[in-house]
PDB file of C-alpha atoms in Angstrom:
ATOM      1  CA  MET A  30       0.030  -0.037   0.016  1.00 40.00           C
ATOM      2  CA  ASP A  31       1.256   3.459  -0.869  1.00 45.00           C
ATOM      3  CA  PRO A  32       2.205   5.411   2.288  1.00 44.00           C
ATOM      4  CA  GLY A  33       0.121   8.392   1.167  1.00 48.00           C
ATOM      5  CA  GLN A  34      -3.080   6.250   0.991  1.00 47.00           C
ATOM      6  CA  ARG A  35      -5.436   5.371   3.776  1.00 47.00           C
ATOM      7  CA  GLU A  36      -6.575   1.744   3.992  1.00 48.00           C
ATOM      8  CA  ASP A  37     -10.055   2.602   2.744  1.00 47.00           C
ATOM      9  CA  GLN A  38      -8.578   4.273  -0.381  1.00 49.00           C
ATOM     10  CA  GLN A  39      -6.815   1.211  -1.606  1.00 52.00           C
ATOM     11  CA  PHE A  40      -8.639  -0.051  -4.582  1.00 52.00           C
ATOM     12  CA  GLY A  41      -8.273  -3.092  -6.841  1.00 51.00           C
ATOM     13  CA  THR A  42      -9.450  -6.655  -6.826  1.00 53.00           C
ATOM     14  CA  PHE A  43      -8.154  -9.739  -5.303  1.00 48.00           C
ATOM     15  CA  ILE A  44      -8.723 -11.536  -8.604  1.00 52.00           C
ATOM     16  CA  THR A  45      -6.918  -9.267 -11.067  1.00 56.00           C
ATOM     17  CA  GLY A  46      -4.740  -7.238  -8.669  1.00 59.00           C
ATOM     18  CA  SER A  47      -5.411  -4.144 -10.721  1.00 62.00           C
ATOM     19  CA  PRO A  48      -4.698  -0.820  -8.863  1.00 67.00           C
ATOM     20  CA  THR A  49      -7.668   0.770 -10.489  1.00 76.00           C
ATOM     21  CA  ALA A  50     -11.333  -0.319 -10.507  1.00 78.00           C
ATOM     22  CA  THR A  51     -12.740  -2.113 -13.609  1.00 83.00           C
ATOM     23  CA  GLN A  52     -15.940  -0.890 -15.202  1.00 86.00           C
ATOM     24  CA  ASP A  53     -17.873  -3.709 -13.672  1.00 87.00           C
ATOM     25  CA  GLU A  54     -16.590  -2.680 -10.219  1.00 89.00           C
ATOM     26  CA  LYS A  55     -17.540   0.930 -10.886  1.00 90.00           C
ATOM     27  CA  THR A  56     -21.000  -0.214 -11.891  1.00 89.00           C
ATOM     28  CA  MET A  57     -21.440  -2.355  -8.730  1.00 89.00           C
ATOM     29  CA  GLY A  58     -20.141   0.537  -6.617  1.00 90.00           C
ATOM     30  CA  MET A  59     -22.721   2.906  -8.229  1.00 92.00           C
ATOM     31  CA  LEU A  60     -25.392   0.288  -7.661  1.00 90.00           C
ATOM     32  CA  ALA A  61     -24.555   0.138  -3.943  1.00 90.00           C
ATOM     33  CA  HIS A  62     -25.459   3.779  -3.656  1.00 91.00           C
ATOM     34  CA  LEU A  63     -28.320   4.143  -6.213  1.00 90.00           C
ATOM     35  CA  GLY A  64     -29.852   0.793  -5.262  1.00 87.00           C
ATOM     36  CA  SER A  65     -30.447   2.236  -1.767  1.00 84.00           C
ATOM     37  CA  ILE A  66     -32.780   4.805  -3.271  1.00 84.00           C
ATOM     38  CA  ALA A  67     -34.938   2.029  -4.565  1.00 84.00           C
ATOM     39  CA  GLY A  68     -34.941   0.459  -1.171  1.00 79.00           C
ATOM     40  CA  LEU A  69     -35.968   3.722   0.434  1.00 74.00           C
ATOM     41  CA  ILE A  70     -38.873   4.225  -1.963  1.00 79.00           C
ATOM     42  CA  VAL A  71     -40.082   0.646  -1.813  1.00 81.00           C
ATOM     43  CA  GLY A  72     -39.594   0.325   1.928  1.00 72.00           C
ATOM     44  CA  ALA A  73     -41.195   3.634   2.883  1.00 67.00           C
ATOM     45  CA  GLY A  74     -37.799   5.054   4.024  1.00 60.00           C
ATOM     46  CA  PHE A  75     -36.691   2.001   6.029  1.00 67.00           C
ATOM     47  CA  LEU A  76     -35.186  -0.509   3.463  1.00 74.00           C
ATOM     48  CA  GLY A  77     -32.325   1.528   1.994  1.00 75.00           C
ATOM     49  CA  TRP A  78     -29.790  -0.821   3.682  1.00 81.00           C
ATOM     50  CA  ALA A  79     -30.841  -4.002   1.712  1.00 82.00           C
ATOM     51  CA  VAL A  80     -28.994  -3.417  -1.544  1.00 85.00           C
ATOM     52  CA  PRO A  81     -25.684  -2.278  -0.001  1.00 87.00           C
ATOM     53  CA  LEU A  82     -25.787  -5.180   2.481  1.00 87.00           C
ATOM     54  CA  PHE A  83     -26.377  -7.633  -0.334  1.00 87.00           C
ATOM     55  CA  LEU A  84     -23.516  -6.238  -2.488  1.00 87.00           C
ATOM     56  CA  MET A  85     -21.205  -6.194   0.574  1.00 89.00           C
ATOM     57  CA  LEU A  86     -21.901  -9.872   1.253  1.00 89.00           C
ATOM     58  CA  ALA A  87     -21.928 -11.030  -2.381  1.00 89.00           C
ATOM     59  CA  LYS A  88     -19.084  -9.063  -3.965  1.00 85.00           C
ATOM     60  CA  GLY A  89     -17.201  -7.546  -1.027  1.00 82.00           C
ATOM     61  CA  LYS A  90     -14.578 -10.341  -0.880  1.00 85.00           C
ATOM     62  CA  GLU A  91     -13.873 -10.160  -4.596  1.00 85.00           C
ATOM     63  CA  SER A  92     -13.245  -6.372  -4.787  1.00 86.00           C
ATOM     64  CA  SER A  93     -12.096  -3.908  -2.208  1.00 87.00           C
ATOM     65  CA  PHE A  94     -13.599  -1.123  -4.345  1.00 89.00           C
ATOM     66  CA  ILE A  95     -17.116  -2.608  -4.156  1.00 89.00           C
ATOM     67  CA  ARG A  96     -16.715  -3.354  -0.500  1.00 91.00           C
ATOM     68  CA  ALA A  97     -15.612   0.181   0.273  1.00 91.00           C
ATOM     69  CA  HIS A  98     -18.674   1.609  -1.504  1.00 92.00           C
ATOM     70  CA  ALA A  99     -21.098  -0.992  -0.117  1.00 91.00           C
ATOM     71  CA  VAL A 100     -19.901  -0.340   3.497  1.00 93.00           C
ATOM     72  CA  GLU A 101     -20.076   3.391   3.093  1.00 92.00           C
ATOM     73  CA  SER A 102     -23.554   3.190   1.672  1.00 91.00           C
ATOM     74  CA  LEU A 103     -24.659   0.713   4.278  1.00 90.00           C
ATOM     75  CA  ASN A 104     -23.491   2.948   7.106  1.00 93.00           C
ATOM     76  CA  PHE A 105     -25.275   5.963   5.512  1.00 92.00           C
ATOM     77  CA  GLN A 106     -28.466   3.967   5.044  1.00 88.00           C
ATOM     78  CA  ILE A 107     -28.317   2.853   8.737  1.00 89.00           C
ATOM     79  CA  THR A 108     -27.869   6.546   9.652  1.00 90.00           C
ATOM     80  CA  THR A 109     -30.819   7.411   7.430  1.00 87.00           C
ATOM     81  CA  THR A 110     -32.975   4.651   8.997  1.00 85.00           C
ATOM     82  CA  ILE A 111     -32.178   6.044  12.466  1.00 90.00           C
ATOM     83  CA  GLY A 112     -33.154   9.504  11.241  1.00 89.00           C
ATOM     84  CA  MET A 113     -36.393   8.288   9.805  1.00 85.00           C
ATOM     85  CA  ALA A 114     -37.212   6.371  13.024  1.00 87.00           C
ATOM     86  CA  ILE A 115     -36.612   9.542  15.045  1.00 90.00           C
ATOM     87  CA  SER A 116     -38.805  11.451  12.615  1.00 89.00           C
ATOM     88  CA  GLY A 117     -41.522   8.832  13.099  1.00 88.00           C
ATOM     89  CA  ILE A 118     -41.382   9.385  16.838  1.00 90.00           C
ATOM     90  CA  LEU A 119     -41.443  13.121  16.379  1.00 89.00           C
ATOM     91  CA  VAL A 120     -44.610  12.877  14.262  1.00 88.00           C
ATOM     92  CA  CYS A 121     -46.370  11.241  17.162  1.00 86.00           C
ATOM     93  CA  ALA A 122     -44.919  13.549  19.822  1.00 82.00           C
ATOM     94  CA  LEU A 123     -44.669  17.005  18.321  1.00 80.00           C
ATOM     95  CA  GLY A 124     -45.765  16.883  14.757  1.00 79.00           C
ATOM     96  CA  LEU A 125     -42.352  17.983  13.549  1.00 81.00           C
ATOM     97  CA  GLY A 126     -41.503  14.561  12.153  1.00 82.00           C
ATOM     98  CA  VAL A 127     -43.070  15.385   8.765  1.00 87.00           C
ATOM     99  CA  VAL A 128     -40.521  18.146   8.217  1.00 89.00           C
ATOM    100  CA  THR A 129     -37.522  16.182   9.608  1.00 89.00           C
ATOM    101  CA  GLY A 130     -38.539  13.075   7.708  1.00 87.00           C
ATOM    102  CA  ALA A 131     -38.680  15.065   4.425  1.00 89.00           C
ATOM    103  CA  ILE A 132     -35.244  16.542   5.121  1.00 91.00           C
ATOM    104  CA  VAL A 133     -33.738  13.154   5.899  1.00 88.00           C
ATOM    105  CA  PHE A 134     -35.357  11.610   2.795  1.00 86.00           C
ATOM    106  CA  LEU A 135     -34.171  14.415   0.471  1.00 91.00           C
ATOM    107  CA  ALA A 136     -30.671  14.407   2.020  1.00 91.00           C
ATOM    108  CA  SER A 137     -30.454  10.678   1.500  1.00 88.00           C
ATOM    109  CA  LEU A 138     -31.646  11.007  -2.127  1.00 90.00           C
ATOM    110  CA  VAL A 139     -29.183  13.764  -2.985  1.00 93.00           C
ATOM    111  CA  PHE A 140     -26.163  12.269  -1.233  1.00 94.00           C
ATOM    112  CA  SER A 141     -26.834   8.831  -2.663  1.00 92.00           C
ATOM    113  CA  VAL A 142     -26.956  10.256  -6.227  1.00 94.00           C
ATOM    114  CA  ILE A 143     -23.725  12.151  -5.687  1.00 94.00           C
ATOM    115  CA  ALA A 144     -22.075   9.058  -4.234  1.00 94.00           C
ATOM    116  CA  GLY A 145     -23.296   6.918  -7.172  1.00 93.00           C
ATOM    117  CA  LEU A 146     -21.792   9.330  -9.651  1.00 94.00           C
ATOM    118  CA  LYS A 147     -18.458   9.414  -7.806  1.00 93.00           C
ATOM    119  CA  ALA A 148     -18.441   5.622  -7.743  1.00 92.00           C
ATOM    120  CA  ASN A 149     -19.062   5.465 -11.452  1.00 92.00           C
ATOM    121  CA  ASP A 150     -16.048   7.773 -11.866  1.00 91.00           C
ATOM    122  CA  GLY A 151     -13.934   5.359  -9.830  1.00 88.00           C
ATOM    123  CA  GLU A 152     -13.670   7.588  -6.817  1.00 88.00           C
ATOM    124  CA  LEU A 153     -14.452   6.839  -3.154  1.00 88.00           C
ATOM    125  CA  TYR A 154     -17.141   9.081  -1.638  1.00 89.00           C
ATOM    126  CA  ARG A 155     -17.469   9.697   2.043  1.00 92.00           C
ATOM    127  CA  TYR A 156     -20.920  10.832   3.156  1.00 91.00           C
ATOM    128  CA  PRO A 157     -20.811  14.104   5.138  1.00 91.00           C
ATOM    129  CA  VAL A 158     -23.134  12.811   7.824  1.00 85.00           C
ATOM    130  CA  ASN A 159     -22.510   9.154   8.574  1.00 86.00           C
ATOM    131  CA  ILE A 160     -22.373   6.918  11.591  1.00 86.00           C
ATOM    132  CA  ARG A 161     -19.735   4.347  10.699  1.00 86.00           C
ATOM    133  CA  LEU A 162     -20.985   1.220  12.440  1.00 86.00           C
ATOM    134  CA  VAL A 163     -19.907  -1.347   9.759  1.00 86.00           C
ATOM    135  CA  LYS A 164     -16.167  -1.526   9.117  1.00 82.00           C
TER     136      LYS A 164
END
């Protein structure tokens, strides 16, 4: 590993050993982020974690690039799920949950699209607000 790189910036696959991500890896990395949008819409804001978790388990051992994107997206979707749960509680308690839920949903949508575009360019994207529970 290059001394100037952090461990999470080291890309490549265990199969080819290539220092850069292949187009398939870029597509899977993009899918880890954009697939979470489908999970959010289908799961009413609570299933955004399903696609990144599946990709992490299915392709994470084959490619460090896919794993890095899937883990980052999974952590962000866990953070989003926590935000949506808090918004749900606030709806019942104070009525503010509608506003906070909309903010969390829109932020998740925007940041996931940005991350998907960065993944398709072969770059690692770090979400600005993220609880990193999965390593």
